[in-house]
Amino acid sequence: MPAEPKVTLQKILELLGFPATVEEHRLEDGLLLDVKADDSGRLIGRQGQALSDLQYITNRILFQQDPTVPKVTVDIGGYRAQAREALVKKAKEAAEKVRRWGDVVELEPLNAFDRRIIHQALKDDPSIETHSVEVEGTEKKAILLRPKH
Amino acid sequence: MQAFLEYVVKGLVQNPDAVTLTPVEREGTTVYELRLHPQDVGKIIGRQGMTINAIRALLLAGSAKKGLRCTLEIVEDKPAH
C-alpha cells in the first residue's frame, strides 16, 4: 500500500475533531505538511509538544504503510518557522553574552531538533563554540556556549 | 474519540484485526481499554513509552476541545489457567 501523507494527516485531524486543510510542500529532504485549522493552539500545545506528537504519530503510521516513505515535517500555521526564528534569536543573544563577558553560557535543555537549529545558527561564528551536555532526568540536552580561542 | 484511536492504533500495528477498543466509564472519564495482538504491544508502547504517550497527548487535545475526559490503557489479558 503506497503511503499517502496528506490524506493520512487530514484523516487523523478530522477524527480528532480538528477539521483542517493540509497543504503539501516538497522539501529537499522530505515533505512538509502545513496544517490550517481553527483552534490551532490546542494542536500546537505547550512549547509545540502536541505538534511534535502529531508529527511523530503521522510518521509512524506512514512508515507502517510504506517503510521507504520519506519523513514528513508537520507544521501548523507557520509555527515551526516562528519557533525557529525565536531559537536563532536566543542563540545570537547568548553568543553576544559570551563575547561580552567571556563566560560560558548554558541554554535550557532542548530536544535534538531544536539543538540542531542552535548549533547551525552559531556554526559560522568564529568566536563561539557550542557543545551539548546531558541533563539528569530528561532526554533533552543543554547547549553550552563558550569562547573559541 | 474512539474512531481516532481505532484509526491510529490500527495504522501502527501488524495485526489490525486483533485490535479491540472498549470504552469504560469511570467517574466521569472514559477509559478506552485497548487489547492488541501480543506482538503489537511493544509497538504501541514504543521506545520509553514514546508512542503511547504521543497517542495519549493527542487524545487529550482532541477530547479537551470537545469538553470530554478520556484516557487510554493497554490491557493484557492473562491466559486463564
mmCIF file of C-alpha atoms in Angstrom:
data_model
loop_
_atom_site.group_PDB
_atom_site.id
_atom_site.type_symbol
_atom_site.label_atom_id
_atom_site.label_comp_id
_atom_site.label_asym_id
_atom_site.label_seq_id
_atom_site.Cartn_x
_atom_site.Cartn_y
_atom_site.Cartn_z
ATOM 1 C CA MET A 1 0.000 0.000 0.000
ATOM 2 C CA PRO A 2 1.614 3.310 -1.043
ATOM 3 C CA ALA A 3 1.779 5.862 1.759
ATOM 4 C CA GLU A 4 -0.444 8.907 1.475
ATOM 5 C CA PRO A 5 0.975 11.515 3.852
ATOM 6 C CA LYS A 6 -1.533 14.298 3.232
ATOM 7 C CA VAL A 7 -4.610 12.083 3.343
ATOM 8 C CA THR A 8 -3.362 10.315 6.472
ATOM 9 C CA LEU A 9 -2.714 13.519 8.422
ATOM 10 C CA GLN A 10 -6.017 15.011 7.311
ATOM 11 C CA LYS A 11 -7.830 11.879 8.490
ATOM 12 C CA ILE A 12 -6.122 11.950 11.922
ATOM 13 C CA LEU A 13 -7.047 15.605 12.402
ATOM 14 C CA GLU A 14 -10.627 15.106 11.281
ATOM 15 C CA LEU A 15 -11.126 12.166 13.665
ATOM 16 C CA LEU A 16 -9.575 14.176 16.494
ATOM 17 C CA GLY A 17 -12.190 16.886 15.955
ATOM 18 C CA PHE A 18 -9.961 19.418 14.178
ATOM 19 C CA PRO A 19 -11.246 19.742 10.630
ATOM 20 C CA ALA A 20 -8.276 21.137 8.742
ATOM 21 C CA THR A 21 -6.870 21.773 5.341
ATOM 22 C CA VAL A 22 -3.405 20.370 4.724
ATOM 23 C CA GLU A 23 -1.026 21.770 2.138
ATOM 24 C CA GLU A 24 1.793 19.642 0.838
ATOM 25 C CA HIS A 25 5.187 21.185 0.045
ATOM 26 C CA ARG A 26 8.191 19.259 -1.223
ATOM 27 C CA LEU A 27 11.481 19.876 0.573
ATOM 28 C CA GLU A 28 14.965 18.662 -0.331
ATOM 29 C CA ASP A 29 14.870 16.139 2.494
ATOM 30 C CA GLY A 30 11.228 15.076 2.555
ATOM 31 C CA LEU A 31 7.814 16.566 2.734
ATOM 32 C CA LEU A 32 6.325 19.478 4.667
ATOM 33 C CA LEU A 33 2.666 19.234 5.593
ATOM 34 C CA ASP A 34 1.299 22.616 6.611
ATOM 35 C CA VAL A 35 -1.945 22.466 8.574
ATOM 36 C CA LYS A 36 -4.554 25.193 8.641
ATOM 37 C CA ALA A 37 -7.107 24.593 11.378
ATOM 38 C CA ASP A 38 -9.262 26.511 13.837
ATOM 39 C CA ASP A 39 -8.201 26.211 17.448
ATOM 40 C CA SER A 40 -4.632 25.575 16.324
ATOM 41 C CA GLY A 41 -3.278 26.491 19.781
ATOM 42 C CA ARG A 42 -4.531 23.181 21.172
ATOM 43 C CA LEU A 43 -2.916 21.310 18.300
ATOM 44 C CA ILE A 44 0.420 23.018 18.872
ATOM 45 C CA GLY A 45 0.448 22.533 22.634
ATOM 46 C CA ARG A 46 2.869 23.867 25.187
ATOM 47 C CA GLN A 47 6.223 24.546 23.512
ATOM 48 C CA GLY A 48 4.917 22.745 20.438
ATOM 49 C CA GLN A 49 4.667 19.401 22.251
ATOM 50 C CA ALA A 50 1.319 18.372 20.740
ATOM 51 C CA LEU A 51 2.635 19.305 17.309
ATOM 52 C CA SER A 52 5.691 17.076 17.860
ATOM 53 C CA ASP A 53 3.403 14.233 18.962
ATOM 54 C CA LEU A 54 1.264 14.708 15.856
ATOM 55 C CA GLN A 55 4.318 14.618 13.622
ATOM 56 C CA TYR A 56 5.690 11.535 15.370
ATOM 57 C CA ILE A 57 2.432 9.560 15.096
ATOM 58 C CA THR A 58 1.961 10.592 11.465
ATOM 59 C CA ASN A 59 5.448 9.377 10.591
ATOM 60 C CA ARG A 60 4.953 6.084 12.432
ATOM 61 C CA ILE A 61 1.712 5.389 10.576
ATOM 62 C CA LEU A 62 3.266 6.296 7.212
ATOM 63 C CA PHE A 63 6.251 4.052 7.934
ATOM 64 C CA GLN A 64 3.835 1.189 8.607
ATOM 65 C CA GLN A 65 2.152 1.880 5.235
ATOM 66 C CA ASP A 66 5.467 2.045 3.398
ATOM 67 C CA PRO A 67 8.900 1.790 5.090
ATOM 68 C CA THR A 68 10.578 3.659 2.224
ATOM 69 C CA VAL A 69 8.446 6.795 2.568
ATOM 70 C CA PRO A 70 10.458 9.992 3.238
ATOM 71 C CA LYS A 71 9.984 11.639 6.633
ATOM 72 C CA VAL A 72 7.315 14.301 6.867
ATOM 73 C CA THR A 73 7.551 17.520 8.819
ATOM 74 C CA VAL A 74 4.250 18.787 10.176
ATOM 75 C CA ASP A 75 3.714 22.500 10.743
ATOM 76 C CA ILE A 76 0.648 24.406 11.848
ATOM 77 C CA GLY A 77 0.141 27.925 10.552
ATOM 78 C CA GLY A 78 3.869 28.617 10.308
ATOM 79 C CA TYR A 79 4.508 27.792 13.992
ATOM 80 C CA ARG A 80 7.756 25.950 13.297
ATOM 81 C CA ALA A 81 9.171 28.830 11.275
ATOM 82 C CA GLN A 82 8.364 31.232 14.134
ATOM 83 C CA ALA A 83 9.763 28.899 16.777
ATOM 84 C CA ARG A 84 12.897 28.537 14.681
ATOM 85 C CA GLU A 85 13.330 32.306 14.460
ATOM 86 C CA ALA A 86 12.922 32.612 18.231
ATOM 87 C CA LEU A 87 15.612 29.960 18.789
ATOM 88 C CA VAL A 88 18.045 31.642 16.396
ATOM 89 C CA LYS A 89 17.471 34.936 18.226
ATOM 90 C CA LYS A 90 18.113 33.236 21.564
ATOM 91 C CA ALA A 91 21.324 31.694 20.204
ATOM 92 C CA LYS A 92 22.599 35.031 18.939
ATOM 93 C CA GLU A 93 21.827 36.764 22.243
ATOM 94 C CA ALA A 94 23.620 34.072 24.219
ATOM 95 C CA ALA A 95 26.614 34.341 21.862
ATOM 96 C CA GLU A 96 26.716 38.088 22.444
ATOM 97 C CA LYS A 97 26.788 37.481 26.198
ATOM 98 C CA VAL A 98 29.688 35.056 25.824
ATOM 99 C CA ARG A 99 31.615 37.556 23.707
ATOM 100 C CA ARG A 100 30.973 40.389 26.140
ATOM 101 C CA TRP A 101 31.813 38.581 29.379
ATOM 102 C CA GLY A 102 33.975 35.684 28.231
ATOM 103 C CA ASP A 103 31.957 33.290 30.390
ATOM 104 C CA VAL A 104 30.279 30.025 29.449
ATOM 105 C CA VAL A 105 26.531 30.356 28.879
ATOM 106 C CA GLU A 106 24.202 27.374 29.267
ATOM 107 C CA LEU A 107 20.842 27.248 27.471
ATOM 108 C CA GLU A 108 17.838 25.334 28.785
ATOM 109 C CA PRO A 109 17.508 21.644 27.815
ATOM 110 C CA LEU A 110 16.238 21.226 24.256
ATOM 111 C CA ASN A 111 15.367 18.275 22.044
ATOM 112 C CA ALA A 112 17.628 17.232 19.189
ATOM 113 C CA PHE A 113 15.603 19.079 16.572
ATOM 114 C CA ASP A 114 15.844 22.401 18.434
ATOM 115 C CA ARG A 115 19.516 21.888 19.347
ATOM 116 C CA ARG A 116 20.344 21.457 15.699
ATOM 117 C CA ILE A 117 18.873 24.900 14.984
ATOM 118 C CA ILE A 118 21.107 26.459 17.677
ATOM 119 C CA HIS A 119 24.267 24.661 16.512
ATOM 120 C CA GLN A 120 23.543 25.649 12.915
ATOM 121 C CA ALA A 121 22.891 29.267 13.868
ATOM 122 C CA LEU A 122 26.317 29.567 15.505
ATOM 123 C CA LYS A 123 28.451 27.256 13.383
ATOM 124 C CA ASP A 124 29.920 30.117 11.350
ATOM 125 C CA ASP A 125 30.554 32.330 14.372
ATOM 126 C CA PRO A 126 34.379 32.467 14.699
ATOM 127 C CA SER A 127 34.313 33.391 18.400
ATOM 128 C CA ILE A 128 31.869 30.782 19.782
ATOM 129 C CA GLU A 129 31.969 27.030 20.335
ATOM 130 C CA THR A 130 28.819 25.018 21.059
ATOM 131 C CA HIS A 131 28.545 21.665 22.853
ATOM 132 C CA SER A 132 25.597 19.618 24.028
ATOM 133 C CA VAL A 133 25.722 18.161 27.541
ATOM 134 C CA GLU A 134 23.494 15.564 29.173
ATOM 135 C CA VAL A 135 20.989 16.766 31.742
ATOM 136 C CA GLU A 136 19.828 14.461 34.508
ATOM 137 C CA GLY A 137 16.164 13.471 34.499
ATOM 138 C CA THR A 138 15.466 14.297 30.864
ATOM 139 C CA GLU A 139 16.332 13.029 27.415
ATOM 140 C CA LYS A 140 16.877 16.621 26.344
ATOM 141 C CA LYS A 141 20.353 18.097 26.424
ATOM 142 C CA ALA A 142 21.584 21.565 27.263
ATOM 143 C CA ILE A 143 23.853 23.510 24.913
ATOM 144 C CA LEU A 144 26.920 25.218 26.323
ATOM 145 C CA LEU A 145 28.335 28.234 24.512
ATOM 146 C CA ARG A 146 31.943 29.072 25.220
ATOM 147 C CA PRO A 147 34.531 31.404 23.729
ATOM 148 C CA LYS A 148 36.649 29.847 20.995
ATOM 149 C CA HIS A 149 40.377 30.508 21.303
ATOM 150 C CA MET B 1 -12.630 9.760 20.147
ATOM 151 C CA GLN B 2 -12.982 6.034 19.546
ATOM 152 C CA ALA B 3 -12.724 6.482 15.771
ATOM 153 C CA PHE B 4 -9.496 8.458 16.211
ATOM 154 C CA LEU B 5 -7.957 5.799 18.454
ATOM 155 C CA GLU B 6 -9.009 2.978 16.140
ATOM 156 C CA TYR B 7 -7.550 4.680 13.082
ATOM 157 C CA VAL B 8 -4.232 5.475 14.752
ATOM 158 C CA VAL B 9 -3.759 2.166 16.565
ATOM 159 C CA LYS B 10 -4.743 0.076 13.542
ATOM 160 C CA GLY B 11 -2.414 2.174 11.423
ATOM 161 C CA LEU B 12 0.509 1.341 13.721
ATOM 162 C CA VAL B 13 0.214 -2.419 14.228
ATOM 163 C CA GLN B 14 0.958 -5.556 12.209
ATOM 164 C CA ASN B 15 -2.328 -7.178 13.211
ATOM 165 C CA PRO B 16 -5.098 -4.571 12.895
ATOM 166 C CA ASP B 17 -7.806 -7.272 13.026
ATOM 167 C CA ALA B 18 -6.745 -8.160 16.571
ATOM 168 C CA VAL B 19 -7.307 -4.588 17.846
ATOM 169 C CA THR B 20 -10.269 -4.045 20.155
ATOM 170 C CA LEU B 21 -11.186 -0.859 21.981
ATOM 171 C CA THR B 22 -13.697 -0.911 24.810
ATOM 172 C CA PRO B 23 -14.893 2.360 26.323
ATOM 173 C CA VAL B 24 -15.468 2.094 30.095
ATOM 174 C CA GLU B 25 -16.999 4.966 32.067
ATOM 175 C CA ARG B 26 -15.182 5.637 35.309
ATOM 176 C CA GLU B 27 -16.047 8.692 37.418
ATOM 177 C CA GLY B 28 -16.784 10.992 34.508
ATOM 178 C CA THR B 29 -13.815 9.805 32.495
ATOM 179 C CA THR B 30 -13.982 7.499 29.518
ATOM 180 C CA VAL B 31 -11.240 4.927 29.778
ATOM 181 C CA TYR B 32 -10.530 3.229 26.474
ATOM 182 C CA GLU B 33 -9.290 -0.274 27.144
ATOM 183 C CA LEU B 34 -7.086 -1.362 24.290
ATOM 184 C CA ARG B 35 -6.439 -5.015 23.554
ATOM 185 C CA LEU B 36 -3.826 -5.997 20.989
ATOM 186 C CA HIS B 37 -2.074 -8.944 19.470
ATOM 187 C CA PRO B 38 0.783 -9.726 21.905
ATOM 188 C CA GLN B 39 3.329 -8.959 19.150
ATOM 189 C CA ASP B 40 1.981 -5.430 18.779
ATOM 190 C CA VAL B 41 2.042 -4.351 22.427
ATOM 191 C CA GLY B 42 5.644 -3.179 22.264
ATOM 192 C CA LYS B 43 4.975 -1.347 19.035
ATOM 193 C CA ILE B 44 2.132 0.691 20.545
ATOM 194 C CA ILE B 45 4.102 1.463 23.701
ATOM 195 C CA GLY B 46 7.204 2.480 21.756
ATOM 196 C CA ARG B 47 10.689 3.305 22.969
ATOM 197 C CA GLN B 48 10.379 4.600 26.541
ATOM 198 C CA GLY B 49 6.606 4.857 26.064
ATOM 199 C CA MET B 50 7.030 7.429 23.332
ATOM 200 C CA THR B 51 4.288 6.129 21.047
ATOM 201 C CA ILE B 52 1.589 5.530 23.669
ATOM 202 C CA ASN B 53 2.358 8.901 25.269
ATOM 203 C CA ALA B 54 2.064 10.690 21.937
ATOM 204 C CA ILE B 55 -1.309 8.997 21.304
ATOM 205 C CA ARG B 56 -2.463 9.992 24.806
ATOM 206 C CA ALA B 57 -1.377 13.597 24.301
ATOM 207 C CA LEU B 58 -3.358 13.858 21.063
ATOM 208 C CA LEU B 59 -6.330 12.161 22.728
ATOM 209 C CA LEU B 60 -6.132 14.780 25.468
ATOM 210 C CA ALA B 61 -6.060 17.664 22.970
ATOM 211 C CA GLY B 62 -8.992 16.262 20.989
ATOM 212 C CA SER B 63 -11.142 15.413 23.994
ATOM 213 C CA ALA B 64 -10.437 18.753 25.713
ATOM 214 C CA LYS B 65 -11.755 20.519 22.641
ATOM 215 C CA LYS B 66 -14.992 18.556 22.950
ATOM 216 C CA GLY B 67 -15.143 19.031 26.726
ATOM 217 C CA LEU B 68 -14.578 15.323 27.405
ATOM 218 C CA ARG B 69 -12.176 13.420 29.604
ATOM 219 C CA CYS B 70 -10.648 10.354 28.007
ATOM 220 C CA THR B 71 -7.702 8.113 28.780
ATOM 221 C CA LEU B 72 -6.148 5.135 27.030
ATOM 222 C CA GLU B 73 -4.994 1.957 28.756
ATOM 223 C CA ILE B 74 -3.470 -1.159 27.285
ATOM 224 C CA VAL B 75 -4.991 -4.300 28.743
ATOM 225 C CA GLU B 76 -3.058 -7.550 28.596
ATOM 226 C CA ASP B 77 -5.379 -10.418 29.406
ATOM 227 C CA LYS B 78 -3.703 -13.159 31.369
ATOM 228 C CA PRO B 79 -4.221 -16.602 29.907
ATOM 229 C CA ALA B 80 -6.810 -18.411 32.054
ATOM 230 C CA HIS B 81 -5.268 -21.372 33.862
#
